[in-house]
Each structure stands twice: as C-alpha cells, then as structure tokens.
Amino acid sequence: MKYKSRFSKYVTWLVLFFFYLPMVVMTINSFNNSKYGITWKGFTLQWYIDMFNNPKILFTLMNSLIIGVTAMLVSMILGSLAAFCIHYYRTRLQLFHNNLILIQLGVPDILMGMSLLLFFISIHLKLGLLTIFFAHVTFCISYVTMVVLARLQNFDFSILEAAKDLGASWPVIIRKIILPLLSPGIIAGGLLAFTLSIDDFVITFFVTGPGSTTLPVYIYSMMKHGNPTVVNAISVFIFIATFILVFFTQKLTDTKKK
Amino acid sequence: MMNDFLIFENISKKFGKQQVINNVTFPVSKGEVFSLLGPSGCGKTTLLRICAGLEEPDNGRVILDGKDITDFSPNKRQVNTVFQNYALFPHMTVRDNIAFGPRTAGWNNKKIASEVHFFLELIQMSEHKNKYPHQLSGGQRQRIAIARALINRPLVLLLDEPLAALDLKLRQRMLIELDTIHDQIGTTFLFVTHDQSEAMSISDKIAVMNKGVIEQIGTPAQIYEAPTTSFVAAFIGDTNFFEGTVSEMINSEISRIAPSDFPEITVYNDKHLSIGTKVYLSIRPEKLNIAKTQPNTDKLINIFKGTVEDIIYLGSMTKFWVTTQNYKLSIIKQHSSFLLDEEPIRWKDEVWISWNPEHGYLLDQYAETDENLLTIPT
Ligand SMILES: Nc1ncnc2c1ncn2[C@@H]1O[C@H](COP(=O)(O)OP(=O)(O)O)[C@@H](O)[C@H]1O
Ligand SMILES: [Mg+2]
C-alpha cells in the first residue's frame, strides 16, 4: 500500500538537506578560484590539476588502496567463516562468538586505535602498512560477518544434504551450491569492508608509521598545514567513488530480488 | 531370501539418551512400494536417513542388492531421496535441478539432455523447465524433487512424507501420479508417512512403527483386517476394543468371552486360547450392523440392544455411536441403497447391533500406553 503524506515529504527533504548541503558546498568550492572558499571568485580547475600533480596524494592513495583491497579480501574470508560457524553450530561458544562480534561494532574507534597501538608496541611490531592492515581486518571482520549472517538467515541447509544425496562431494557442494548462494552476501560484505577501510581515519591515525600514511591521514595533515582547496577536489572524488560502491552493495544485498 | 532386495538388519540408533530406533529388522522386495507408517516422532525419518547414509546407525547393517552399504557415504549409494521440504536448489532452474545428479556423475551432455527431457515429460513439467523453484507451486516443486531423484536411476527411491505439505485435493492427485510414476519406472519405493490412508492406498507392504520398533509388517489388507497389536488396530482406522477373559468353548473355533464392561461376546478363536485366558478383541466399526428391528436370531451371531448417542452424516456413509451398558460402540453404515420407506435411525433411538463372530479379531498384544489412541474422537 502506498500512502501520500506531506509529513514524510518534509522529513525526507530535511534529512537530504542536512546530509548533502555540505557536499554541495564542497563540490562548488572545489571549482572556486579562492584559496579559502568564502566567496565565489570565479570558476577554476586549478585544484583538480594540483591534485593530480601532487605525488604525495597518489602515493597515499596507493597505500589506502593496498590496505583496502587486502583487508577486504582477508576479512571476506574470515568473516564468512565466522558467520557460517555462528549460524550452523549453535553452541554456547558460538553464541559468545556472535556477541563478541556484535560488541566490536559498538567499541569507539579511539579505544580500538589505542588498544591496537599498545598491543603492537608490546609485541614489538614495527608500525607501518602491516599494522594498519591488521587493524583494518580487525574492524572489517565484524561487518562482513553481519552481512553474511543476514544472508544465511534464509539459507536452507537441507539442500546441502540433497546435494550429497545426489552424489556431490564437498568440493562440488561448495562450488555449485554454497558459493553461488552466498557470494552476493560475501561480496556485499567485502565492499562494505572496503569502503570502511578506505575512509578510516581514527584507528589508522594510531597505528600508522613512517612511509605508510593513508589518504585520509594525509588529507588531515593537508587541512592543517597545506591547501584546503585541494582537499575539496579530493573529497569530491572520494564521494563519487563511495557513491558508486554503495550503489553496487545495495544492488547485491537487495533480497527482494532472489 | 532372493526377494529381499533391501534389508535393514538389527538397526539401532540413539540420539543422546533417547533410543530412537530399537533393533529394527525388515526386508523390502525389489520393485515394491514399501511404507513406513507411524505417528510423528516414532523414528521413520531417522530410519530413512540411515538408508540414505545421512545418519549412521549405532548398530546393525543396511544391505542393498546383496552389498553391505552401511559404511558407504551418501554420494556413493545407489539410493536417492525426496526430502520432506523438497530441498530444491533455489538458484537453479527446473532443468538444472533435475540435471544436477547426472552432471555430478559426469554423464555426457547428450545423455543428460535426453534423460532430462524424458523426466520433464514424465512429470509433465516441460513448459516450466526454465523456471526457478520459487516460481512454482507446491505440487510442481514436489514433482521436480521426484524427477531430480529418479533421473539417477536409484535402486531405491526414498520418500519422506512427500505429500505432507500439500492440501488434501492435491495430495490425492499426487498420490495417483506417484503411483503412475512407480508403474512406469518400476523402482523400489521406500515411502515414509504418518497418514494411514496414504499408506493404505499406495503400498504393496506396510511396516507400522511405534516408538522405534516395528509393530507389524504386512499388506494393507492384512494390517487392516488382522492387526496383531492394539497399537496397529487403533492407528489404522477406527476400532472397537473389548478386554475380557475366555469364558466358554462352543466348538474348536468358536468361543465366548466375558468382557468386563459388556455382555458376553461370541468370538472366532482361531488361536485356540483356553478358558480363563485374558484376551483383547477388536471389531472395525463398518463390520457392525445397526437396525431398528431385531435381526433374525442365529445362535452364533452377536446381538445387543443399545441407545443411539450420536450420529454423524459423512456423505457416503453415516457414523453412529451407540451405548450398551457403559460401553460406547462406534458403527459405520454405508449408504449402499437409499430406501425411502426405511425409517431413519435418530438420536436416542433404541437399536439392535449385531455382528458375525469372524468379524472380530483377537489381538496378541495390548499396551496400556495405547489407551490414548483408542479414545475415539467425537
Ligand atoms: N539429529 C537429531 N538429534 C536429536 N534428536 C533427534 C534428531 N533427529 C531426530 N531426533 C529425535 O528422534 C525421534 C524420531 O525422529 P524422526 O525419525 O524424525 O521421527 P518421525 O520421522 O517418525 O517423525 C524424535 O523424538 C526426534 O526428536
Ligand atoms: Mg519425519
């Protein structure tokens, strides 16, 4: 049933206004020929040119991508396995497991960053790409697990027995039954993990080391010391990339389509 | 025996402390429809899963076509299962579902195509071959599940309550279709159900199960007409039970028994139980005659007078409950001819109940715990 209501219209516009007005201002400013973007001083592409000519930006972007992709892949595997264990073996241990993963979603970033930093120092691990990677995997697993668990809710385990009954061995069952049915959930979880990793600032800030600066951390230092107008240009880029990623994630998790 | 194609031999199975299957032994002949019939929770599915290899027995062996298959994994057995909830692969079309077994077994494409075609025709689903399971009705999914299992040419097809999820009309139609498919393919069917009419209509043989043991094995007629235990008598249709002792031997085959709550009854005593033996008598409701006038008196026929307590009109027949002393008899009268001049029997009428001694059946065994099955629903 569809209701028409003026109230819902107002709420929607209000939310959109709050969410996207800063983005609109930012996008306009990225073309503004003014150093601080307070008044409109004419159209320019200068900030975009600066962005592409800044080797530091490309370097930190590469760092972010390396960590984003590896953390995504590893958390996809570990998160899916965790989800499977929690869903399939409903033992007390798995209930505990489930709660641990849920709690992790609520732990403040600053706490996680600090505890991870202390941990890495105590085991004498040199801060750098590796520590950032471990930290990102840690918080990404929970999100992948949640998404895959949701997918498992309407997974009928008796079809695994049916496949076995029809002559399939475990490798065949995994390839022909489990992966095709769960891959939308696993991929959606992975995309979510990737977006979270790419724009993480707080945790990364704690565990980063020399030569391993990621893009968000670099943007922060640019804001403080450099040219904020280039930041606008970068942000527009990241915004568009995130928008595309979320769009695909949505498509994959849409459960109405089989 | 040569005929024993599939043999369950001393099978036992426990889940935790619960003895679910208790030393069960029975043979199934090649090509027959063999039913496991029993109330929910009696262990039918477990027995079927043991046969499929999805459950391991604690004790005993499963022998198929002369080979001990007890330790074979499910994918190595020449049996296939139609699961209770069908368990179709939701991401595959009807055709891919049916072709799953053959593809896994590595048949060549030409053979797969022709076999899939054959089975699609057999279950009359050719025009739906490209649909997904969620686009099909319950009855159609059911047929896909059957075809998906049968295409592998199993030596035995296991069916776990295949009709339970369907509504009554569809259930009756699918029962006929199942029978037709069995006639065409000739595979041995091991059929699990809790519905006695379903088992009666499709089976060559029925094993009645109760609490992990088999109470009786026989043809549908044997089970219905000559139940050996009170459980079987009560589970398979309605019956009237009498408990008493043998009080008089009239001749070598006819005796009289004295029930505790009913006048003396003349019975056919082919088991030659002697005077004083405790016996249990079962008489099916449709074997009793009911009339408003006293029937011709033959010395051996049981005739009792009673009062009509309840009448239920069931279309092709009418069911009466008549009390004699404190005993409530249930009687079914077929409407073979509708005589307008015959005065109908009404509530509170005085009636005559009569039956032939050989229509009663003396039971070997009576379990107190079956009491709840014996209370006739009103
Ligand atoms: N995997 C299992 N674990 C524990 N108990 C089980 C399991 N499977 C079945 N049971 C128990 O065994 C008994 C028989 O079950 P089942 O064979 O499914 O009966 P039926 O098919 O005759 O209804 C039931 O009491 C059921 O609760
Ligand atoms: Mg069952």
XYZ file of C-alpha atoms and ligand atoms in Angstrom:
664
model
C 0.000 0.000 0.000
C 1.227 3.500 -0.726
C 0.424 6.473 1.495
C 0.824 10.055 0.422
C 1.819 12.300 3.260
C 3.188 15.818 3.401
C 4.919 14.980 6.682
C 7.106 12.272 5.178
C 7.995 14.658 2.355
C 9.213 17.301 4.800
C 11.240 14.798 6.790
C 12.878 13.484 3.643
C 13.827 16.942 2.436
C 15.166 17.890 5.852
C 17.364 14.807 6.024
C 18.628 15.290 2.486
C 19.320 18.930 3.271
C 21.453 18.098 6.313
C 23.270 15.285 4.585
C 24.028 16.814 1.276
C 24.268 20.559 1.753
C 27.893 20.289 2.952
C 28.663 18.094 -0.048
C 27.095 20.612 -2.410
C 29.075 23.449 -0.845
C 32.218 21.343 -1.041
C 31.650 20.480 -4.699
C 31.031 24.123 -5.609
C 34.129 25.200 -3.688
C 36.263 22.649 -5.480
C 35.718 24.786 -8.596
C 36.049 28.092 -6.735
C 39.039 30.194 -7.618
C 39.544 31.256 -3.988
C 42.035 29.969 -1.511
C 39.634 29.732 1.433
C 36.365 29.395 -0.381
C 34.411 32.021 1.495
C 33.265 33.964 -1.540
C 32.903 32.962 -5.170
C 35.925 34.210 -7.113
C 35.226 32.519 -10.433
C 35.449 29.041 -11.964
C 38.729 27.091 -11.981
C 40.038 23.552 -12.452
C 43.255 24.501 -10.703
C 42.593 22.370 -7.620
C 41.982 19.278 -9.691
C 45.185 19.916 -11.607
C 47.044 20.394 -8.310
C 45.610 17.155 -7.027
C 46.859 15.117 -9.977
C 50.229 16.798 -9.843
C 50.806 16.070 -6.172
C 52.835 12.835 -5.958
C 52.126 12.548 -2.221
C 48.404 12.272 -2.854
C 48.894 9.451 -5.355
C 51.316 7.701 -3.005
C 48.967 7.824 -0.014
C 46.063 6.808 -2.254
C 48.085 3.746 -3.274
C 48.662 2.929 0.407
C 44.951 3.241 1.076
C 44.102 1.019 -1.875
C 46.660 -1.641 -0.928
C 45.285 -1.813 2.599
C 41.663 -1.526 1.459
C 41.942 -4.410 -1.003
C 43.963 -6.766 1.216
C 41.881 -6.041 4.327
C 38.752 -6.573 2.241
C 39.880 -9.957 0.905
C 41.071 -11.288 4.247
C 38.025 -10.081 6.170
C 35.750 -11.554 3.470
C 37.244 -14.984 4.083
C 37.445 -14.779 7.884
C 34.087 -13.007 8.254
C 32.265 -15.562 6.074
C 33.774 -18.453 8.009
C 32.818 -16.793 11.292
C 29.252 -16.258 10.067
C 28.999 -19.869 8.962
C 30.214 -21.141 12.340
C 27.853 -18.886 14.271
C 24.870 -19.841 12.165
C 25.492 -23.550 11.715
C 26.869 -24.629 15.110
C 24.551 -23.009 17.620
C 26.705 -23.961 20.593
C 27.284 -21.742 23.610
C 30.747 -20.930 22.286
C 29.223 -19.650 19.042
C 26.715 -17.515 20.929
C 29.650 -15.940 22.732
C 31.415 -15.560 19.379
C 28.363 -13.775 17.969
C 28.197 -11.386 20.930
C 31.895 -10.591 20.683
C 31.453 -9.640 17.062
C 28.401 -7.514 17.843
C 30.183 -5.700 20.690
C 33.071 -4.940 18.392
C 30.713 -2.877 16.209
C 29.991 -0.631 19.161
C 33.501 -0.134 20.525
C 34.619 3.522 19.973
C 37.297 3.871 17.304
C 39.540 5.793 19.625
C 39.532 2.910 22.102
C 40.260 0.388 19.384
C 43.028 2.508 17.956
C 44.649 2.910 21.323
C 44.407 -0.724 22.352
C 45.754 -1.883 18.998
C 48.635 0.568 19.262
C 49.521 -0.699 22.744
C 49.251 -4.264 21.526
C 51.532 -3.731 18.512
C 54.086 -1.960 20.659
C 54.035 -4.680 23.278
C 54.755 -7.378 20.691
C 57.410 -5.145 19.081
C 55.703 -4.957 15.717
C 57.031 -2.029 13.660
C 54.257 0.443 12.857
C 53.586 0.607 9.143
C 51.391 -0.851 6.403
C 51.303 -4.232 8.164
C 49.925 -2.864 11.433
C 47.334 -0.781 9.565
C 46.346 -3.881 7.639
C 45.866 -5.897 10.855
C 43.885 -3.096 12.449
C 41.598 -2.787 9.440
C 40.993 -6.522 9.222
C 40.006 -6.423 12.894
C 37.180 -3.979 12.420
C 36.160 -5.170 8.945
C 35.512 -8.776 10.012
C 32.528 -7.760 12.114
C 30.821 -6.017 9.218
C 31.387 -8.885 6.806
C 30.115 -11.340 9.423
C 26.945 -9.306 9.961
C 26.152 -9.096 6.252
C 26.834 -12.797 5.614
C 24.848 -13.810 8.728
C 21.854 -11.914 7.357
C 22.229 -13.810 4.103
C 22.418 -17.132 5.982
C 19.077 -16.489 7.691
C 17.245 -17.757 4.636
C 19.765 -20.377 3.636
C 18.181 -23.823 3.682
C 20.801 -26.268 4.928
C 18.835 -29.302 3.807
C 19.897 -28.540 0.219
C 23.431 -29.486 1.241
C 22.150 -32.929 2.203
C 20.180 -33.070 -1.017
C 23.351 -32.339 -2.983
C 25.231 -35.030 -1.077
C 22.369 -37.431 -1.711
C 22.598 -36.657 -5.439
C 26.237 -37.690 -5.488
C 28.095 -34.429 -4.884
C 31.320 -34.355 -2.884
C 32.214 -31.427 -0.610
C 34.290 -29.538 -3.208
C 31.363 -29.764 -5.654
C 28.890 -28.686 -2.972
C 30.995 -25.637 -2.110
C 31.498 -24.656 -5.740
C 27.998 -25.320 -7.067
C 25.755 -24.657 -4.070
C 27.326 -22.698 -1.225
C 29.344 -20.131 -3.164
C 26.664 -19.229 -5.728
C 24.102 -18.755 -2.973
C 26.297 -16.877 -0.510
C 28.534 -14.882 -2.858
C 26.187 -11.859 -3.062
C 26.381 -11.590 0.734
C 30.125 -12.161 0.830
C 30.778 -9.598 -1.923
C 28.460 -7.037 -0.314
C 30.266 -7.543 2.991
C 33.580 -7.133 1.207
C 32.513 -3.891 -0.486
C 31.336 -2.551 2.842
C 34.671 -3.520 4.398
C 36.496 -1.795 1.550
C 34.641 1.494 1.971
C 35.173 1.401 5.731
C 38.871 0.715 5.306
C 39.424 3.380 2.648
C 37.995 6.202 4.746
C 39.103 5.136 8.209
C 40.955 7.892 9.973
C 40.892 7.428 13.751
C 42.194 3.873 14.066
C 44.693 4.324 11.247
C 45.993 7.513 12.862
C 47.024 5.488 15.929
C 48.753 2.609 14.191
C 50.333 4.350 11.217
C 54.094 4.632 10.887
C 56.602 6.446 8.680
C 56.017 5.969 4.948
C 52.642 4.302 5.461
C 50.392 7.362 5.551
C 46.986 6.660 4.084
C 44.916 9.164 2.138
C 42.565 10.171 5.000
C 45.508 10.768 7.327
C 47.266 12.791 4.637
C 44.124 14.860 3.978
C 44.021 15.681 7.661
C 47.595 16.965 7.615
C 46.867 18.953 4.430
C 43.951 20.623 6.127
C 46.221 21.662 8.974
C 49.318 22.650 7.056
C 48.542 22.887 3.392
C 45.997 23.922 0.912
C 42.397 23.116 1.894
C 41.106 23.742 -1.608
C 42.825 20.635 -2.955
C 41.077 18.737 -0.200
C 37.744 19.762 -1.681
C 38.748 18.279 -5.009
C 39.904 15.034 -3.393
C 36.721 14.817 -1.359
C 34.533 15.154 -4.424
C 36.457 12.295 -5.986
C 36.133 10.080 -2.904
C 32.469 10.954 -2.598
C 31.748 9.840 -6.152
C 33.739 6.623 -5.703
C 31.949 5.810 -2.432
C 28.590 6.556 -4.008
C 29.265 4.055 -6.806
C 30.452 1.394 -4.356
C 27.436 1.769 -2.073
C 25.158 1.629 -5.076
C 26.561 -1.776 -6.080
C 26.489 -3.028 -2.491
C 22.815 -2.100 -2.324
C 22.101 -3.974 -5.521
C 23.764 -7.119 -4.183
C 22.040 -7.088 -0.803
C 18.615 -6.398 -2.240
C 16.896 -9.564 -1.025
C 13.663 -8.958 -2.851
C 15.422 -9.999 -5.999
C 16.028 -13.660 -5.230
C 15.782 -64.744 0.575
C 16.182 -63.945 -3.117
C 13.428 -61.394 -2.956
C 14.983 -59.376 -0.200
C 16.443 -56.526 -2.180
C 16.911 -54.033 0.619
C 17.441 -55.341 4.133
C 17.526 -53.441 7.393
C 19.255 -55.736 9.861
C 19.174 -55.131 13.627
C 19.333 -51.366 13.200
C 19.568 -49.324 16.406
C 20.108 -45.618 16.848
C 20.299 -43.339 19.863
C 20.223 -39.546 19.969
C 21.778 -38.710 23.296
C 19.938 -40.909 25.763
C 16.868 -41.332 23.580
C 16.596 -44.711 21.842
C 15.084 -43.584 18.537
C 15.420 -46.868 16.614
C 15.388 -50.070 18.607
C 16.757 -53.178 16.894
C 14.714 -52.940 13.712
C 14.885 -55.675 11.076
C 12.852 -55.877 7.887
C 13.255 -56.767 4.218
C 11.979 -54.838 1.205
C 11.403 -56.647 -2.074
C 12.541 -55.347 -5.432
C 10.084 -53.081 -7.211
C 7.556 -52.778 -4.434
C 6.180 -49.726 -2.686
C 7.061 -50.258 0.942
C 5.671 -47.832 3.510
C 6.928 -46.966 6.947
C 3.813 -45.831 8.770
C 3.686 -44.447 12.267
C 2.906 -41.410 14.383
C 5.166 -38.396 14.295
C 8.390 -38.874 16.252
C 8.438 -42.677 16.038
C 11.698 -42.732 14.072
C 10.597 -43.031 10.432
C 12.759 -40.196 9.123
C 15.749 -41.457 11.080
C 15.385 -44.897 9.521
C 15.155 -43.343 6.059
C 18.207 -41.186 6.696
C 20.128 -44.245 7.809
C 19.268 -45.835 4.482
C 20.396 -42.699 2.617
C 23.633 -42.549 4.589
C 22.802 -39.178 6.138
C 22.705 -40.769 9.583
C 24.903 -43.539 10.936
C 23.305 -46.399 12.895
C 24.820 -47.348 16.258
C 24.221 -50.996 15.435
C 23.167 -53.119 12.526
C 23.600 -53.216 8.782
C 21.867 -51.975 5.667
C 22.151 -54.389 2.765
C 21.207 -53.317 -0.744
C 21.217 -55.743 -3.645
C 23.488 -58.114 -1.754
C 26.021 -55.423 -0.782
C 26.541 -54.131 2.739
C 26.220 -50.350 2.261
C 26.221 -49.389 5.946
C 29.550 -47.579 5.719
C 29.073 -46.010 2.285
C 28.862 -42.217 2.237
C 25.609 -40.758 0.821
C 27.136 -39.835 -2.535
C 28.325 -43.411 -3.063
C 24.946 -45.126 -2.547
C 22.560 -46.020 -5.301
C 19.634 -44.556 -3.407
C 18.111 -41.105 -3.762
C 15.831 -39.144 -1.513
C 12.787 -36.942 -1.974
C 13.077 -34.684 1.054
C 10.102 -33.614 3.113
C 10.604 -29.934 2.247
C 11.780 -30.876 -1.301
C 15.187 -29.137 -0.754
C 15.349 -27.874 -4.347
C 18.331 -25.703 -5.268
C 16.880 -22.176 -5.277
C 19.497 -20.740 -7.646
C 18.968 -23.335 -10.351
C 16.231 -23.670 -12.928
C 13.975 -26.710 -13.008
C 16.159 -28.194 -15.725
C 19.406 -27.598 -13.812
C 17.891 -29.034 -10.661
C 16.970 -32.237 -12.460
C 20.331 -32.386 -14.254
C 22.337 -31.923 -11.044
C 22.841 -35.616 -10.306
C 23.795 -36.636 -13.860
C 26.189 -33.669 -14.232
C 27.866 -34.536 -10.954
C 28.184 -38.126 -12.126
C 29.758 -36.879 -15.352
C 27.305 -38.230 -17.926
C 27.828 -36.901 -21.436
C 25.735 -33.891 -22.459
C 23.665 -35.771 -24.993
C 22.584 -38.366 -22.472
C 21.840 -35.707 -19.857
C 19.702 -33.743 -22.304
C 17.662 -36.751 -23.369
C 17.166 -38.034 -19.819
C 16.153 -34.606 -18.523
C 13.708 -34.377 -21.399
C 12.277 -37.799 -20.551
C 11.730 -36.925 -16.903
C 10.297 -33.494 -17.678
C 7.744 -35.266 -19.871
C 7.088 -37.883 -17.209
C 6.224 -35.271 -14.598
C 4.514 -33.033 -17.173
C 6.719 -30.040 -16.447
C 8.329 -29.491 -19.862
C 6.964 -25.990 -20.314
C 8.308 -24.942 -16.905
C 11.854 -26.148 -17.425
C 13.397 -22.670 -17.326
C 11.588 -21.515 -14.197
C 13.124 -21.239 -10.755
C 11.718 -23.167 -7.758
C 10.221 -20.043 -6.180
C 8.100 -19.565 -9.286
C 6.434 -22.965 -8.874
C 3.524 -24.252 -6.809
C 3.954 -26.824 -4.043
C 2.774 -29.688 -6.226
C 5.117 -28.694 -9.035
C 8.105 -28.476 -6.689
C 7.173 -31.885 -5.399
C 7.346 -33.324 -8.891
C 10.724 -31.691 -9.570
C 12.068 -33.254 -6.381
C 10.866 -36.670 -7.544
C 12.345 -36.261 -11.032
C 15.634 -34.936 -9.639
C 15.963 -38.081 -7.540
C 14.712 -40.600 -10.122
C 16.908 -39.432 -13.005
C 19.900 -41.005 -11.244
C 18.178 -44.380 -11.657
C 18.499 -45.244 -7.963
C 17.959 -48.833 -6.873
C 15.674 -47.463 -4.165
C 13.822 -44.150 -4.025
C 13.328 -42.832 -0.513
C 10.349 -40.544 0.020
C 9.956 -38.711 3.321
C 6.335 -37.618 3.785
C 6.363 -36.314 0.225
C 2.731 -35.222 0.299
C 2.504 -33.800 3.807
C 2.950 -30.183 2.722
C 0.182 -30.306 0.108
C -3.509 -29.641 0.619
C -5.958 -32.522 0.594
C -7.088 -32.298 -3.055
C -3.549 -32.012 -4.360
C -2.415 -34.806 -2.055
C -4.892 -37.202 -3.592
C -3.877 -36.237 -7.109
C -0.150 -36.520 -6.343
C -0.758 -39.926 -4.796
C -2.192 -41.146 -8.081
C 0.668 -39.528 -10.009
C 3.196 -41.148 -7.721
C 1.554 -44.484 -8.351
C 1.685 -43.883 -12.117
C 5.366 -42.935 -11.949
C 6.086 -46.087 -9.961
C 4.322 -48.184 -12.580
C 6.363 -46.592 -15.378
C 9.809 -46.612 -13.740
C 9.470 -49.703 -11.563
C 11.976 -48.500 -8.966
C 11.616 -49.757 -5.407
C 9.956 -47.063 -3.282
C 10.518 -46.719 0.451
C 7.769 -44.357 1.482
C 7.507 -42.667 4.869
C 4.185 -41.311 6.085
C 2.125 -40.736 9.200
C -1.091 -40.818 7.191
C -2.639 -44.282 7.216
C -4.951 -43.680 4.255
C -1.976 -42.555 2.178
C -0.035 -45.692 3.100
C -3.079 -47.905 2.502
C -3.692 -46.606 -0.991
C -0.164 -46.663 -2.417
C 1.673 -49.505 -0.674
C 2.331 -53.097 -1.545
C 3.559 -53.565 2.009
C 3.345 -51.526 5.164
C 5.503 -51.598 8.276
C 3.703 -49.975 11.187
C 6.175 -48.268 13.500
C 5.757 -47.162 17.075
C 8.438 -45.709 19.339
C 11.374 -47.006 17.380
C 10.128 -50.545 16.817
C 8.128 -52.162 14.045
C 4.833 -53.482 15.383
C 3.629 -55.271 12.284
C 4.568 -55.791 8.649
C 2.026 -56.847 6.071
C -0.073 -55.948 3.083
C -2.561 -53.106 3.613
C -5.384 -55.651 3.909
C -3.532 -57.784 6.453
C -2.750 -54.752 8.563
C -6.307 -53.535 8.454
C -8.141 -56.815 8.826
C -5.746 -58.650 11.108
C -3.823 -56.224 13.288
C -1.581 -58.072 15.718
C -1.304 -55.354 18.317
C -3.715 -52.898 19.815
C -1.499 -50.091 18.564
C -1.825 -51.220 14.960
C -5.566 -51.775 15.307
C -6.070 -48.320 16.734
C -3.639 -46.493 14.483
C -5.050 -47.937 11.278
C -8.594 -46.628 11.246
C -11.213 -46.753 13.989
C -11.939 -49.818 16.003
C -13.944 -51.072 18.981
C -11.911 -52.713 21.706
C -13.022 -55.212 24.316
C -10.958 -56.576 27.134
C -12.011 -59.814 28.835
C -11.348 -63.494 29.514
C -12.361 -66.599 27.575
C -15.419 -67.972 29.399
C -16.738 -70.846 27.251
C -15.581 -73.011 24.340
C -18.514 -73.598 21.998
C -16.511 -75.648 19.500
C -12.913 -75.876 18.339
C -13.039 -72.490 16.671
C -15.804 -70.551 18.377
C -15.570 -69.348 21.945
C -17.331 -66.899 24.172
C -15.531 -64.154 26.054
C -16.683 -62.155 29.047
C -15.602 -58.514 28.799
C -15.522 -56.506 31.985
C -17.908 -53.802 30.837
C -20.030 -55.574 28.234
C -22.246 -58.675 27.898
C -20.644 -61.922 26.733
C -19.459 -61.923 23.111
C -19.118 -64.845 20.741
C -15.729 -64.774 19.009
C -13.809 -66.666 16.408
C -10.988 -68.216 18.424
C -8.582 -69.480 15.786
C -5.690 -69.130 18.213
C -7.304 -71.763 20.466
C -6.937 -69.686 23.614
C -8.194 -71.710 26.576
C -10.787 -70.779 29.202
C -9.555 -68.095 31.601
C -7.050 -66.559 29.166
C -7.055 -62.793 29.084
C -7.902 -61.576 25.572
C -8.410 -58.396 23.598
C -10.941 -58.144 20.824
C -11.011 -55.585 18.029
C -14.013 -55.061 15.758
C -13.987 -52.476 12.978
C -16.956 -50.069 13.001
C -18.051 -50.992 9.473
C -18.387 -54.678 10.449
C -21.211 -53.888 12.826
C -24.834 -53.863 11.658
C -27.287 -51.415 13.060
C -31.061 -51.807 12.783
C -34.244 -50.558 14.405
C -35.779 -54.001 14.395
C -34.341 -57.144 15.908
C -32.473 -59.164 13.249
C -33.064 -62.894 12.664
C -31.647 -64.723 15.591
C -28.908 -67.145 14.786
C -27.357 -68.555 17.903
C -23.802 -67.622 16.905
C -24.412 -64.024 15.876
C -23.754 -61.350 18.484
C -26.838 -59.234 19.052
C -27.023 -56.381 21.544
C -29.508 -53.689 22.264
C -28.332 -50.094 22.736
C -29.188 -46.412 22.545
C -28.000 -44.047 19.828
C -25.837 -41.370 21.405
C -24.507 -39.560 18.390
C -24.893 -39.525 14.624
C -22.526 -38.026 12.069
C -23.548 -37.952 8.435
C -20.473 -38.356 6.218
C -21.990 -38.368 2.731
C -21.263 -41.848 1.514
C -21.796 -43.251 4.994
C -23.105 -42.432 8.436
C -21.302 -42.901 11.710
C -23.207 -43.855 14.876
C -22.180 -44.076 18.483
C -24.340 -46.496 20.434
C -24.132 -47.209 24.158
C -24.728 -50.667 25.507
C -24.369 -50.781 29.255
C -21.470 -48.387 29.728
C -19.673 -49.200 26.518
C -19.757 -46.814 23.574
C -19.679 -48.694 20.265
C -18.795 -46.927 17.039
C -20.593 -48.114 13.932
C -20.290 -47.116 10.295
C -23.149 -47.714 7.924
C -22.609 -47.468 4.197
C -25.418 -45.976 2.144
C -25.480 -48.729 -0.435
C -29.146 -48.262 -1.210
C -31.293 -45.437 -0.183
C -34.657 -46.792 0.803
C -37.238 -44.149 1.254
C -39.619 -46.385 3.125
C -36.944 -47.374 5.624
C -37.375 -45.416 8.791
C -34.204 -43.449 9.560
C -32.341 -44.000 12.814
C -32.457 -40.980 15.050
C -30.758 -39.713 18.135
C -31.836 -41.558 21.344
C -33.459 -44.394 19.338
C -33.284 -47.915 20.692
C -31.334 -50.004 18.158
C -30.054 -53.523 17.596
C -26.376 -54.024 16.991
C -25.215 -57.308 15.524
C -22.075 -58.851 14.074
C -20.687 -62.137 12.948
C -18.079 -63.714 15.275
C -15.465 -63.910 12.499
C -15.565 -60.149 12.039
C -13.983 -59.642 15.427
C -10.242 -60.068 15.711
C -8.409 -61.361 18.802
C -5.164 -59.476 19.430
C -1.870 -60.890 20.630
C -0.777 -57.847 22.456
C -2.280 -54.896 24.194
C -0.347 -51.953 25.553
C -1.864 -49.780 28.242
C 0.024 -46.853 26.801
C -2.050 -47.097 23.658
C -5.166 -46.092 25.563
C -4.936 -42.563 24.241
C -5.060 -43.870 20.684
C -8.184 -45.843 21.479
C -10.325 -42.958 22.594
C -12.444 -42.402 19.567
C -12.597 -38.755 18.622
C -16.092 -37.338 18.656
N 19.504 -35.049 14.924
C 18.751 -35.362 15.999
N 19.186 -35.084 17.245
C 18.454 -35.398 18.319
N 17.250 -35.999 18.278
C 16.749 -36.299 17.072
C 17.477 -35.993 15.862
N 16.732 -36.409 14.812
C 15.617 -36.936 15.341
N 15.610 -36.882 16.677
C 14.559 -37.402 17.572
O 14.319 -38.737 17.231
C 12.948 -39.034 17.264
C 12.498 -39.595 15.950
O 12.588 -38.613 14.968
P 12.179 -38.865 13.467
O 12.932 -40.013 12.935
O 12.335 -37.574 12.752
O 10.638 -39.238 13.599
P 9.478 -39.259 12.510
O 10.087 -39.020 11.165
O 8.868 -40.600 12.650
O 8.535 -38.170 12.891
C 12.243 -37.745 17.650
O 11.926 -37.819 19.014
C 13.252 -36.678 17.383
O 13.102 -35.642 18.296
Mg 9.717 -37.383 9.852
